[in-house]
Amino acid sequence: MAKAKIQFVCNACGGVAPKWNGQCPECGAWNSLHETALAVASRQGGYAGVQSSVQRLAEVSAQESPRVSSGTEELDRVLGGGLIAGAVILLGGDPGIGKSTLLLQNAINVSARLKTLYVTGEESPQQVSLRAQRLHTGTNEVNILAETRCEAILEIAQSEKPKVMVIDSIQTVYSAQLQSAPGSVAQVRECTAQLVRFAKASDTTVFLVGHVTKEGTLAGPRVLEHMVDTVLYFEGDSGSRFRIVRAIKNRFGAINELGVFAMTEHGLREVTNPSAIFLSRHERPVSGSVIMVTREGTRPMLVELQALVDESPLAQPRRVTVGLEQNRLAMLLAVLHRHGGVQMYNQDVYANVVGGVRVSETGADLPLVLAVLSSFRDRPLPPDWVVFGEIGLAGEIRPVQNGEERLREAAKHGFKRAIVPMANAPRRAIEGLEVVAVARLQEALEQWR
Ligand code: TYD
Ligand code: MG
């Protein structure tokens, strides 16, 4: 295949230069020029020959694309209901967290129903086979290919015609069109573009494994996220047994949807009742711990927030969060001071979500404030309480979405009392659960004197 023309494009201003330069000649930004291949019209053979035509929007068939189950309910959930033909899914995460395991398991599961090709660029077929044996699943019809040249992969895929293809990983694949090394932004972007074109043209579901850089982003700063249909991230600490897969972008489903798995010696097992694992279930009530009901994606979940407040030796006390937003904590402490009369300017405050899950919604405000206060006063909250609600700067408690559903989840797990925003009070009583609806922070604090 003829070498494509190369040019260097500035990430900051989009300026084009024929040669690499430390500084963009157009806008003066440093280190922003990246190698890119100039598109060659006839590169994708027969594909260019397809005539496109204008259609009336109202007449376009809006039928839901049929979904095929991946064989794992939790994976189907994060994908928005199953695999879609022609969709490109990027799975990111730290090394060793289970990306290859999850996708190999998924490939084996669907291989009996759909033709599946697993392209490995990191491990040899023997290593993948060993892992497959460990997974102990039934029939295994997966075809495997050890190849890293993008054009070769596509050529083989075009003749093999798989319905599901896994690329492990996109950073090892390289295109002969570019001179830069595999894994560089230019290579990753170019190979992804070629694979996306292939997926759309052939209706193949393509999974890409993406490595995460030290800064925690996928290599090729967010470029890949724009090119693919769905982006899944593994979160949770690799020290714990549990693995959480979160959809952070999905053209075919809800974002922030979580799939929860446990890593066992036979691969990843799905956890269908995740509420149970995010609670540490202390034997006695402990201070600084509050249970909240969060709703990530389409499912309510009980998680435990923990706070530790300790006298600070520093002029500027620490505000440290794990799984929560740090700025939000600083803001809540200010609200607690102004509207609750509790001062913490000389205290370090640490906050954590048990189980390595990340809570990004504002419903964590009220439980977090109560956890902080509980640690500060060294007085535990009763263990059968559950709390959620957003706190506004004026000290008001604002409602969150799907309040009633959250309350039912709490009742299902045996909680007896819920402190919730006024507007989230359920119309009909929930059996076994006393709901305390509060409108202001002050009222919430008074519940627990
Ligand atoms: P892997 O899928 O190779 O991670 P990634 O592709 O994200 O780098 O996962 C490797 C880890 O999972 C490794 O530490 C071993 C562990 N593991 C198990 O505990 N049980 C298993 O059945 C398998 C296959 C892996
Ligand atoms: Mg791997």
CSV table of C-alpha atoms and ligand atoms in Angstrom, one decimal:
chain,number,residue,atom,x,y,z
A,1,MET,CA,0.0,0.0,0.0
A,2,ALA,CA,1.3,3.5,-0.9
A,3,LYS,CA,2.5,5.6,2.0
A,4,ALA,CA,0.0,8.4,2.8
A,5,LYS,CA,1.0,12.0,3.0
A,6,ILE,CA,2.0,13.1,6.5
A,7,GLN,CA,1.4,16.4,8.0
A,8,PHE,CA,1.6,17.9,11.5
A,9,VAL,CA,-1.5,19.4,13.1
A,10,CYS,CA,-1.5,21.6,16.1
A,11,ASN,CA,-3.7,20.4,18.9
A,12,ALA,CA,-4.3,23.9,20.1
A,13,CYS,CA,-5.2,25.9,17.0
A,14,GLY,CA,-5.5,23.3,14.3
A,15,GLY,CA,-2.7,24.9,12.3
A,16,VAL,CA,-0.9,22.7,9.8
A,17,ALA,CA,2.9,22.4,9.4
A,18,PRO,CA,4.8,20.2,7.0
A,19,LYS,CA,7.5,19.4,9.5
A,20,TRP,CA,7.5,18.7,13.2
A,21,ASN,CA,8.4,21.7,15.3
A,22,GLY,CA,8.7,22.2,19.1
A,23,GLN,CA,6.5,25.3,18.8
A,24,CYS,CA,3.4,25.7,16.6
A,25,PRO,CA,4.4,28.3,13.9
A,26,GLU,CA,0.8,29.6,13.9
A,27,CYS,CA,-0.2,30.0,17.5
A,28,GLY,CA,3.0,29.6,19.3
A,29,ALA,CA,1.8,26.8,21.6
A,30,TRP,CA,4.6,24.4,22.7
A,31,ASN,CA,4.7,20.7,22.0
A,32,SER,CA,1.3,20.7,20.4
A,33,LEU,CA,2.1,19.5,16.9
A,34,HIS,CA,1.1,15.9,16.2
A,35,GLU,CA,1.7,13.7,13.2
A,36,THR,CA,-1.4,12.9,11.2
A,37,ALA,CA,-2.0,11.1,7.9
A,38,LEU,CA,-3.7,13.0,5.2
A,39,ALA,CA,-6.8,11.2,4.1
A,40,VAL,CA,-6.5,9.5,0.8
A,41,ALA,CA,-9.8,9.2,-1.0
A,42,SER,CA,-9.4,5.7,-2.4
A,43,ARG,CA,-7.8,4.1,0.7
A,44,GLN,CA,-10.8,2.0,1.6
A,45,GLY,CA,-11.3,0.3,-1.7
A,46,GLY,CA,-15.0,-0.6,-2.3
A,47,TYR,CA,-16.2,1.5,0.6
A,48,ALA,CA,-15.7,4.7,-1.3
A,49,GLY,CA,-18.0,3.4,-4.0
A,50,VAL,CA,-21.1,3.4,-1.8
A,51,GLN,CA,-23.4,6.3,-3.0
A,52,SER,CA,-24.9,8.3,-0.2
A,53,SER,CA,-28.2,10.0,-0.8
A,54,VAL,CA,-30.4,12.5,1.0
A,55,GLN,CA,-33.4,11.1,2.8
A,56,ARG,CA,-36.3,12.8,4.6
A,57,LEU,CA,-35.7,12.6,8.3
A,58,ALA,CA,-39.3,11.7,9.0
A,59,GLU,CA,-39.0,8.7,6.7
A,60,VAL,CA,-35.8,7.3,8.1
A,61,SER,CA,-36.5,4.1,9.8
A,62,ALA,CA,-36.1,4.8,13.5
A,63,GLN,CA,-36.2,1.2,14.6
A,64,GLU,CA,-34.1,0.4,17.6
A,65,SER,CA,-31.0,-1.5,16.4
A,66,PRO,CA,-31.4,-5.1,17.5
A,67,ARG,CA,-29.3,-6.0,20.5
A,68,VAL,CA,-27.5,-9.2,21.2
A,69,SER,CA,-26.9,-10.2,24.7
A,70,SER,CA,-23.2,-10.5,25.7
A,71,GLY,CA,-24.1,-13.3,28.0
A,72,THR,CA,-23.4,-11.2,31.1
A,73,GLU,CA,-26.2,-9.1,32.6
A,74,GLU,CA,-23.8,-6.6,34.1
A,75,LEU,CA,-22.0,-6.0,30.8
A,76,ASP,CA,-25.3,-5.7,28.9
A,77,ARG,CA,-26.3,-3.1,31.4
A,78,VAL,CA,-23.4,-0.8,30.9
A,79,LEU,CA,-23.6,-1.3,27.2
A,80,GLY,CA,-27.3,-0.1,27.3
A,81,GLY,CA,-28.9,-3.5,26.8
A,82,GLY,CA,-26.5,-5.6,24.8
A,83,LEU,CA,-24.2,-5.6,21.7
A,84,ILE,CA,-25.2,-3.5,18.7
A,85,ALA,CA,-23.9,-4.3,15.2
A,86,GLY,CA,-21.5,-1.7,14.0
A,87,ALA,CA,-20.9,-0.2,17.4
A,88,VAL,CA,-17.3,0.6,18.5
A,89,ILE,CA,-16.7,0.2,22.3
A,90,LEU,CA,-13.6,1.4,24.0
A,91,LEU,CA,-12.7,-0.2,27.3
A,92,GLY,CA,-10.2,1.7,29.4
A,93,GLY,CA,-8.5,1.0,32.7
A,94,ASP,CA,-5.3,0.6,34.7
A,95,PRO,CA,-3.0,-2.3,33.8
A,96,GLY,CA,-3.9,-5.6,35.4
A,97,ILE,CA,-7.4,-4.5,36.3
A,98,GLY,CA,-9.1,-7.1,34.1
A,99,LYS,CA,-9.7,-5.6,30.7
A,100,SER,CA,-8.4,-8.6,28.8
A,101,THR,CA,-10.2,-11.0,31.1
A,102,LEU,CA,-13.6,-9.2,30.6
A,103,LEU,CA,-13.3,-9.1,26.9
A,104,LEU,CA,-12.0,-12.6,26.5
A,105,GLN,CA,-14.9,-13.9,28.7
A,106,ASN,CA,-17.3,-11.8,26.6
A,107,ALA,CA,-15.8,-13.1,23.4
A,108,ILE,CA,-16.2,-16.7,24.5
A,109,ASN,CA,-19.7,-16.1,25.7
A,110,VAL,CA,-20.9,-14.7,22.4
A,111,SER,CA,-18.8,-17.0,20.2
A,112,ALA,CA,-21.4,-19.8,20.1
A,113,ARG,CA,-23.9,-17.4,18.6
A,114,LEU,CA,-21.8,-14.9,16.6
A,115,LYS,CA,-18.5,-15.3,14.8
A,116,THR,CA,-15.9,-13.8,17.0
A,117,LEU,CA,-12.3,-12.7,16.3
A,118,TYR,CA,-9.9,-11.9,19.2
A,119,VAL,CA,-6.9,-9.9,18.0
A,120,THR,CA,-4.1,-9.9,20.5
A,121,GLY,CA,-1.2,-7.6,20.2
A,122,GLU,CA,0.1,-7.9,23.8
A,123,GLU,CA,0.0,-11.6,24.6
A,124,SER,CA,0.7,-14.7,22.5
A,125,PRO,CA,-2.1,-17.0,21.5
A,126,GLN,CA,-0.7,-19.5,24.0
A,127,GLN,CA,-1.1,-17.0,26.8
A,128,VAL,CA,-4.7,-16.2,25.8
A,129,SER,CA,-5.5,-19.9,25.5
A,130,LEU,CA,-4.2,-20.5,29.0
A,131,ARG,CA,-6.4,-17.7,30.3
A,132,ALA,CA,-9.4,-19.0,28.4
A,133,GLN,CA,-8.9,-22.4,30.1
A,134,ARG,CA,-8.8,-20.7,33.5
A,135,LEU,CA,-12.1,-19.1,32.7
A,136,HIS,CA,-13.8,-22.5,32.6
A,137,THR,CA,-16.6,-21.5,30.3
A,138,GLY,CA,-18.5,-23.9,28.0
A,139,THR,CA,-18.0,-23.9,24.3
A,140,ASN,CA,-15.3,-21.7,22.9
A,141,GLU,CA,-15.6,-20.9,19.3
A,142,VAL,CA,-13.3,-17.8,19.4
A,143,ASN,CA,-10.9,-17.3,16.5
A,144,ILE,CA,-7.6,-15.7,17.6
A,145,LEU,CA,-5.2,-13.6,15.6
A,146,ALA,CA,-1.8,-12.4,16.8
A,147,GLU,CA,-1.2,-9.3,14.7
A,148,THR,CA,-0.4,-5.6,15.3
A,149,ARG,CA,-0.4,-4.2,11.8
A,150,CYS,CA,-3.7,-2.3,11.4
A,151,GLU,CA,-4.0,-2.9,7.6
A,152,ALA,CA,-3.3,-6.6,8.0
A,153,ILE,CA,-5.9,-6.9,10.7
A,154,LEU,CA,-8.5,-5.2,8.6
A,155,GLU,CA,-7.6,-7.3,5.5
A,156,ILE,CA,-8.1,-10.5,7.5
A,157,ALA,CA,-11.2,-9.2,9.2
A,158,GLN,CA,-12.7,-8.4,5.8
A,159,SER,CA,-12.2,-11.9,4.6
A,160,GLU,CA,-13.1,-13.6,7.9
A,161,LYS,CA,-16.2,-11.4,8.4
A,162,PRO,CA,-16.5,-11.7,12.2
A,163,LYS,CA,-19.6,-10.2,13.9
A,164,VAL,CA,-17.7,-9.3,17.0
A,165,MET,CA,-14.0,-8.3,17.0
A,166,VAL,CA,-11.8,-7.5,20.0
A,167,ILE,CA,-8.6,-5.5,19.6
A,168,ASP,CA,-6.3,-6.0,22.7
A,169,SER,CA,-5.0,-3.3,22.8
A,170,ILE,CA,-5.3,-0.3,20.5
A,171,GLN,CA,-1.9,1.0,21.7
A,172,THR,CA,-0.1,-2.0,20.2
A,173,VAL,CA,-1.7,-1.6,16.8
A,174,TYR,CA,0.1,0.5,14.2
A,175,SER,CA,-0.6,1.7,10.7
A,176,ALA,CA,2.1,1.6,8.0
A,177,GLN,CA,0.8,5.0,6.9
A,178,LEU,CA,2.5,6.7,9.7
A,179,GLN,CA,6.1,6.7,10.8
A,180,SER,CA,5.5,7.4,14.5
A,181,ALA,CA,5.8,4.6,17.0
A,182,PRO,CA,2.8,2.4,18.0
A,183,GLY,CA,1.0,3.9,21.0
A,184,SER,CA,1.6,7.5,19.9
A,185,VAL,CA,-1.3,9.8,19.6
A,186,ALA,CA,-1.1,9.8,15.8
A,187,GLN,CA,-1.0,6.0,15.5
A,188,VAL,CA,-3.8,5.4,18.0
A,189,ARG,CA,-6.0,8.0,16.3
A,190,GLU,CA,-5.3,6.7,12.8
A,191,CYS,CA,-5.8,3.0,13.7
A,192,THR,CA,-9.0,3.8,15.6
A,193,ALA,CA,-10.3,5.8,12.6
A,194,GLN,CA,-9.7,2.8,10.3
A,195,LEU,CA,-11.3,0.4,12.7
A,196,VAL,CA,-14.3,2.6,13.2
A,197,ARG,CA,-14.7,2.8,9.4
A,198,PHE,CA,-14.5,-1.0,9.2
A,199,ALA,CA,-17.1,-1.5,11.9
A,200,LYS,CA,-19.6,0.8,10.3
A,201,ALA,CA,-19.1,-0.6,6.8
A,202,SER,CA,-19.3,-4.2,7.9
A,203,ASP,CA,-21.7,-4.0,10.8
A,204,THR,CA,-19.2,-5.6,13.1
A,205,THR,CA,-19.2,-4.8,16.9
A,206,VAL,CA,-15.6,-3.8,17.7
A,207,PHE,CA,-14.2,-3.7,21.2
A,208,LEU,CA,-11.0,-1.8,21.7
A,209,VAL,CA,-8.9,-2.1,24.8
A,210,GLY,CA,-7.3,1.2,25.8
A,211,HIS,CA,-4.5,1.7,28.2
A,212,VAL,CA,-4.7,4.5,30.7
A,213,THR,CA,-1.7,6.9,31.1
A,214,LYS,CA,-0.2,7.8,34.4
A,215,GLU,CA,-2.5,10.9,34.4
A,216,GLY,CA,-5.5,8.6,34.2
A,217,THR,CA,-6.6,9.4,30.7
A,218,LEU,CA,-6.6,7.2,27.7
A,219,ALA,CA,-3.6,7.7,25.5
A,220,GLY,CA,-4.4,10.2,22.8
A,221,PRO,CA,-5.9,12.8,25.1
A,222,ARG,CA,-9.6,12.2,24.7
A,223,VAL,CA,-9.3,11.9,21.0
A,224,LEU,CA,-10.5,8.3,21.1
A,225,GLU,CA,-13.5,9.1,23.2
A,226,HIS,CA,-14.9,11.3,20.4
A,227,MET,CA,-14.4,8.6,17.7
A,228,VAL,CA,-16.1,5.7,19.3
A,229,ASP,CA,-19.7,5.1,20.2
A,230,THR,CA,-19.3,3.9,23.8
A,231,VAL,CA,-16.5,4.4,26.4
A,232,LEU,CA,-16.3,2.1,29.3
A,233,TYR,CA,-13.9,2.6,32.2
A,234,PHE,CA,-12.8,0.2,34.8
A,235,GLU,CA,-12.7,1.8,38.2
A,236,GLY,CA,-12.2,0.6,41.7
A,237,ASP,CA,-8.9,-0.2,43.3
A,238,SER,CA,-7.1,-3.2,41.9
A,239,GLY,CA,-6.3,-4.1,45.5
A,240,SER,CA,-10.0,-5.1,46.1
A,241,ARG,CA,-11.7,-8.0,44.6
A,242,PHE,CA,-14.4,-5.9,43.1
A,243,ARG,CA,-14.3,-4.3,39.7
A,244,ILE,CA,-16.6,-1.6,38.5
A,245,VAL,CA,-17.2,-0.8,34.9
A,246,ARG,CA,-18.7,2.6,34.2
A,247,ALA,CA,-20.1,3.9,30.9
A,248,ILE,CA,-18.8,7.4,30.6
A,249,LYS,CA,-20.1,7.9,27.1
A,250,ASN,CA,-22.7,5.9,25.3
A,251,ARG,CA,-24.5,6.7,22.1
A,252,PHE,CA,-26.8,3.7,22.7
A,253,GLY,CA,-27.6,4.0,26.4
A,254,ALA,CA,-27.5,5.8,29.7
A,255,ILE,CA,-24.1,7.1,30.9
A,256,ASN,CA,-22.8,6.5,34.4
A,257,GLU,CA,-24.3,3.1,34.2
A,258,LEU,CA,-22.3,0.7,36.4
A,259,GLY,CA,-21.6,-2.9,36.0
A,260,VAL,CA,-20.1,-4.6,39.0
A,261,PHE,CA,-17.9,-7.7,38.9
A,262,ALA,CA,-15.8,-9.7,41.3
A,263,MET,CA,-12.4,-11.0,40.2
A,264,THR,CA,-12.2,-14.7,41.1
A,265,GLU,CA,-9.7,-17.4,40.1
A,266,HIS,CA,-12.1,-18.3,37.3
A,267,GLY,CA,-12.3,-14.8,35.8
A,268,LEU,CA,-14.8,-12.0,36.5
A,269,ARG,CA,-18.1,-13.1,38.1
A,270,GLU,CA,-21.0,-10.6,38.0
A,271,VAL,CA,-22.3,-9.1,41.2
A,272,THR,CA,-26.0,-8.8,40.7
A,273,ASN,CA,-26.7,-7.2,44.1
A,274,PRO,CA,-24.0,-4.6,44.4
A,275,SER,CA,-25.5,-2.8,47.4
A,276,ALA,CA,-24.3,-5.5,49.6
A,277,ILE,CA,-20.6,-5.1,48.8
A,278,PHE,CA,-20.3,-1.4,49.3
A,279,LEU,CA,-21.3,-1.5,52.9
A,280,SER,CA,-18.7,-2.5,55.4
A,281,ARG,CA,-21.2,-3.6,58.0
A,282,HIS,CA,-19.5,-2.6,61.2
A,283,GLU,CA,-20.3,-4.7,64.2
A,284,ARG,CA,-20.9,-1.6,66.3
A,285,PRO,CA,-21.9,1.8,65.0
A,286,VAL,CA,-18.7,3.8,64.2
A,287,SER,CA,-18.4,7.6,63.9
A,288,GLY,CA,-17.8,9.1,60.6
A,289,SER,CA,-19.7,6.5,58.6
A,290,VAL,CA,-23.0,7.2,56.8
A,291,ILE,CA,-24.9,5.0,54.4
A,292,MET,CA,-26.4,6.7,51.3
A,293,VAL,CA,-28.5,5.6,48.4
A,294,THR,CA,-26.9,6.7,45.2
A,295,ARG,CA,-28.3,6.2,41.8
A,296,GLU,CA,-25.7,5.7,39.1
A,297,GLY,CA,-27.1,5.0,35.7
A,298,THR,CA,-30.4,3.3,36.1
A,299,ARG,CA,-30.0,1.4,39.3
A,300,PRO,CA,-30.1,2.6,43.0
A,301,MET,CA,-27.3,1.4,45.1
A,302,LEU,CA,-26.4,1.6,48.8
A,303,VAL,CA,-22.9,2.9,49.4
A,304,GLU,CA,-21.1,3.9,52.6
A,305,LEU,CA,-19.4,7.3,52.9
A,306,GLN,CA,-16.7,7.7,55.5
A,307,ALA,CA,-15.2,10.8,56.9
A,308,LEU,CA,-12.3,11.5,59.2
A,309,VAL,CA,-11.9,14.9,60.9
A,310,ASP,CA,-8.7,15.5,62.8
A,311,GLU,CA,-6.9,18.5,64.2
A,312,SER,CA,-4.5,19.8,61.6
A,313,PRO,CA,-0.9,20.9,62.2
A,314,LEU,CA,-0.9,22.7,58.9
A,315,ALA,CA,-1.6,26.4,58.3
A,316,GLN,CA,-3.8,25.2,55.4
A,317,PRO,CA,-5.7,22.1,56.6
A,318,ARG,CA,-6.1,19.2,54.2
A,319,ARG,CA,-9.3,18.4,52.4
A,320,VAL,CA,-8.8,15.0,50.8
A,321,THR,CA,-11.4,12.9,49.0
A,322,VAL,CA,-11.3,9.5,47.5
A,323,GLY,CA,-14.3,8.7,45.1
A,324,LEU,CA,-15.8,12.2,45.8
A,325,GLU,CA,-15.2,15.6,44.5
A,326,GLN,CA,-12.7,17.6,46.5
A,327,ASN,CA,-14.1,21.0,45.6
A,328,ARG,CA,-17.6,19.9,46.6
A,329,LEU,CA,-16.2,18.9,50.0
A,330,ALA,CA,-14.7,22.4,50.5
A,331,MET,CA,-18.0,24.0,49.5
A,332,LEU,CA,-20.0,21.8,51.9
A,333,LEU,CA,-17.7,22.7,54.8
A,334,ALA,CA,-18.3,26.3,54.0
A,335,VAL,CA,-22.1,25.7,54.0
A,336,LEU,CA,-21.8,23.8,57.3
A,337,HIS,CA,-20.0,26.7,58.8
A,338,ARG,CA,-22.4,29.4,57.6
A,339,HIS,CA,-25.7,27.5,58.1
A,340,GLY,CA,-24.8,24.9,60.7
A,341,GLY,CA,-22.4,27.0,62.8
A,342,VAL,CA,-19.7,24.3,62.8
A,343,GLN,CA,-16.2,25.5,62.3
A,344,MET,CA,-13.5,23.3,60.7
A,345,TYR,CA,-10.8,25.8,59.7
A,346,ASN,CA,-8.3,24.1,61.9
A,347,GLN,CA,-9.2,20.5,61.0
A,348,ASP,CA,-8.0,18.1,58.3
A,349,VAL,CA,-11.0,16.5,56.6
A,350,TYR,CA,-10.7,13.2,54.7
A,351,ALA,CA,-13.6,11.6,52.9
A,352,ASN,CA,-13.8,8.2,51.2
A,353,VAL,CA,-16.4,6.0,49.5
A,354,VAL,CA,-16.1,2.4,50.6
A,355,GLY,CA,-15.3,-0.2,47.9
A,356,GLY,CA,-13.5,2.0,45.4
A,357,VAL,CA,-16.7,3.2,43.7
A,358,ARG,CA,-16.9,6.8,42.6
A,359,VAL,CA,-20.0,8.9,43.5
A,360,SER,CA,-20.4,11.8,41.1
A,361,GLU,CA,-23.9,12.9,41.9
A,362,THR,CA,-24.9,15.7,44.3
A,363,GLY,CA,-27.1,13.4,46.3
A,364,ALA,CA,-24.0,12.6,48.3
A,365,ASP,CA,-23.9,16.1,49.8
A,366,LEU,CA,-26.1,15.6,52.9
A,367,PRO,CA,-24.7,12.2,53.8
A,368,LEU,CA,-21.2,13.6,53.5
A,369,VAL,CA,-21.9,16.5,55.8
A,370,LEU,CA,-23.4,14.2,58.3
A,371,ALA,CA,-20.4,11.8,58.1
A,372,VAL,CA,-18.0,14.8,58.6
A,373,LEU,CA,-20.0,16.0,61.6
A,374,SER,CA,-20.2,12.5,63.0
A,375,SER,CA,-16.5,12.1,63.0
A,376,PHE,CA,-15.9,15.7,64.2
A,377,ARG,CA,-18.1,15.1,67.3
A,378,ASP,CA,-17.1,11.4,67.5
A,379,ARG,CA,-20.7,10.4,67.7
A,380,PRO,CA,-21.9,7.6,65.4
A,381,LEU,CA,-25.2,7.8,63.5
A,382,PRO,CA,-27.6,4.9,64.2
A,383,PRO,CA,-26.6,2.1,61.8
A,384,ASP,CA,-30.1,1.7,60.4
A,385,TRP,CA,-30.2,5.2,59.0
A,386,VAL,CA,-29.8,6.1,55.4
A,387,VAL,CA,-29.4,9.6,53.9
A,388,PHE,CA,-29.3,11.4,50.6
A,389,GLY,CA,-29.9,14.9,49.3
A,390,GLU,CA,-28.2,17.8,47.6
A,391,ILE,CA,-27.2,20.9,49.6
A,392,GLY,CA,-27.4,24.4,48.2
A,393,LEU,CA,-25.3,27.3,49.1
A,394,ALA,CA,-28.2,28.9,50.9
A,395,GLY,CA,-28.3,25.9,53.2
A,396,GLU,CA,-31.4,24.4,51.5
A,397,ILE,CA,-31.8,20.7,50.9
A,398,ARG,CA,-32.6,20.1,47.2
A,399,PRO,CA,-34.3,17.0,45.8
A,400,VAL,CA,-32.5,14.4,43.8
A,401,GLN,CA,-33.9,12.2,41.0
A,402,ASN,CA,-35.8,9.0,41.7
A,403,GLY,CA,-36.2,9.5,45.4
A,404,GLU,CA,-38.8,6.9,45.8
A,405,GLU,CA,-36.8,4.2,44.1
A,406,ARG,CA,-33.9,4.9,46.3
A,407,LEU,CA,-36.1,4.7,49.4
A,408,ARG,CA,-37.4,1.3,48.3
A,409,GLU,CA,-33.9,0.0,47.8
A,410,ALA,CA,-33.0,1.2,51.4
A,411,ALA,CA,-36.1,-0.5,52.8
A,412,LYS,CA,-35.3,-3.7,50.9
A,413,HIS,CA,-31.9,-3.8,52.7
A,414,GLY,CA,-33.5,-3.4,56.1
A,415,PHE,CA,-32.9,0.3,56.8
A,416,LYS,CA,-35.4,1.8,59.2
A,417,ARG,CA,-35.0,5.6,58.9
A,418,ALA,CA,-34.3,7.8,56.0
A,419,ILE,CA,-33.3,11.5,56.0
A,420,VAL,CA,-34.2,12.9,52.6
A,421,PRO,CA,-35.0,16.2,50.9
A,422,MET,CA,-38.6,17.5,51.5
A,423,ALA,CA,-39.4,17.2,47.8
A,424,ASN,CA,-38.4,13.5,47.8
A,425,ALA,CA,-40.9,12.5,50.4
A,426,PRO,CA,-42.9,9.6,49.0
A,427,ARG,CA,-46.6,10.0,48.5
A,428,ARG,CA,-47.4,6.7,49.9
A,429,ALA,CA,-45.7,5.3,53.0
A,430,ILE,CA,-42.9,2.7,52.4
A,431,GLU,CA,-43.3,-0.3,54.6
A,432,GLY,CA,-40.7,-0.6,57.4
A,433,LEU,CA,-39.1,2.8,56.6
A,434,GLU,CA,-39.6,6.0,58.5
A,435,VAL,CA,-39.0,8.9,56.2
A,436,VAL,CA,-37.8,12.2,57.6
A,437,ALA,CA,-38.2,14.9,55.0
A,438,VAL,CA,-36.1,18.0,55.6
A,439,ALA,CA,-36.0,21.4,53.8
A,440,ARG,CA,-33.0,23.0,55.4
A,441,LEU,CA,-29.6,21.8,56.6
A,442,GLN,CA,-30.4,23.0,60.1
A,443,GLU,CA,-33.4,20.6,60.2
A,444,ALA,CA,-31.3,17.7,59.1
A,445,LEU,CA,-28.7,18.4,61.9
A,446,GLU,CA,-31.5,18.6,64.4
A,447,GLN,CA,-32.6,15.1,63.6
A,448,TRP,CA,-29.5,13.8,65.2
A,449,ARG,CA,-28.6,15.7,68.4
B,1,TYD,P1,-6.0,-8.7,32.8
B,1,TYD,O1,-7.3,-9.0,32.2
B,1,TYD,O2,-4.8,-9.3,32.2
B,1,TYD,O3,-5.8,-7.1,33.0
B,1,TYD,P2,-5.6,-6.0,31.9
B,1,TYD,O4,-5.8,-6.7,30.5
B,1,TYD,O5,-6.5,-5.0,32.3
B,1,TYD,O6,-4.2,-5.6,32.0
B,1,TYD,O7,-6.2,-9.1,34.4
B,1,TYD,C1,-5.1,-9.6,35.0
B,1,TYD,C2,-5.4,-9.7,36.5
B,1,TYD,O8,-6.5,-10.5,36.8
B,1,TYD,C3,-4.2,-10.4,37.0
B,1,TYD,O9,-3.7,-9.8,38.1
B,1,TYD,C4,-4.7,-11.8,37.4
B,1,TYD,C5,-6.2,-11.6,37.6
B,1,TYD,N1,-7.0,-12.8,37.2
B,1,TYD,C6,-7.7,-13.5,38.2
B,1,TYD,O10,-7.6,-13.2,39.3
B,1,TYD,N2,-8.4,-14.5,37.8
B,1,TYD,C7,-8.6,-14.9,36.5
B,1,TYD,O11,-9.3,-15.9,36.2
B,1,TYD,C8,-7.9,-14.2,35.5
B,1,TYD,C9,-8.0,-14.6,34.0
B,1,TYD,C10,-7.1,-13.1,35.9
B,2,MG,MG,-4.5,-7.0,29.0
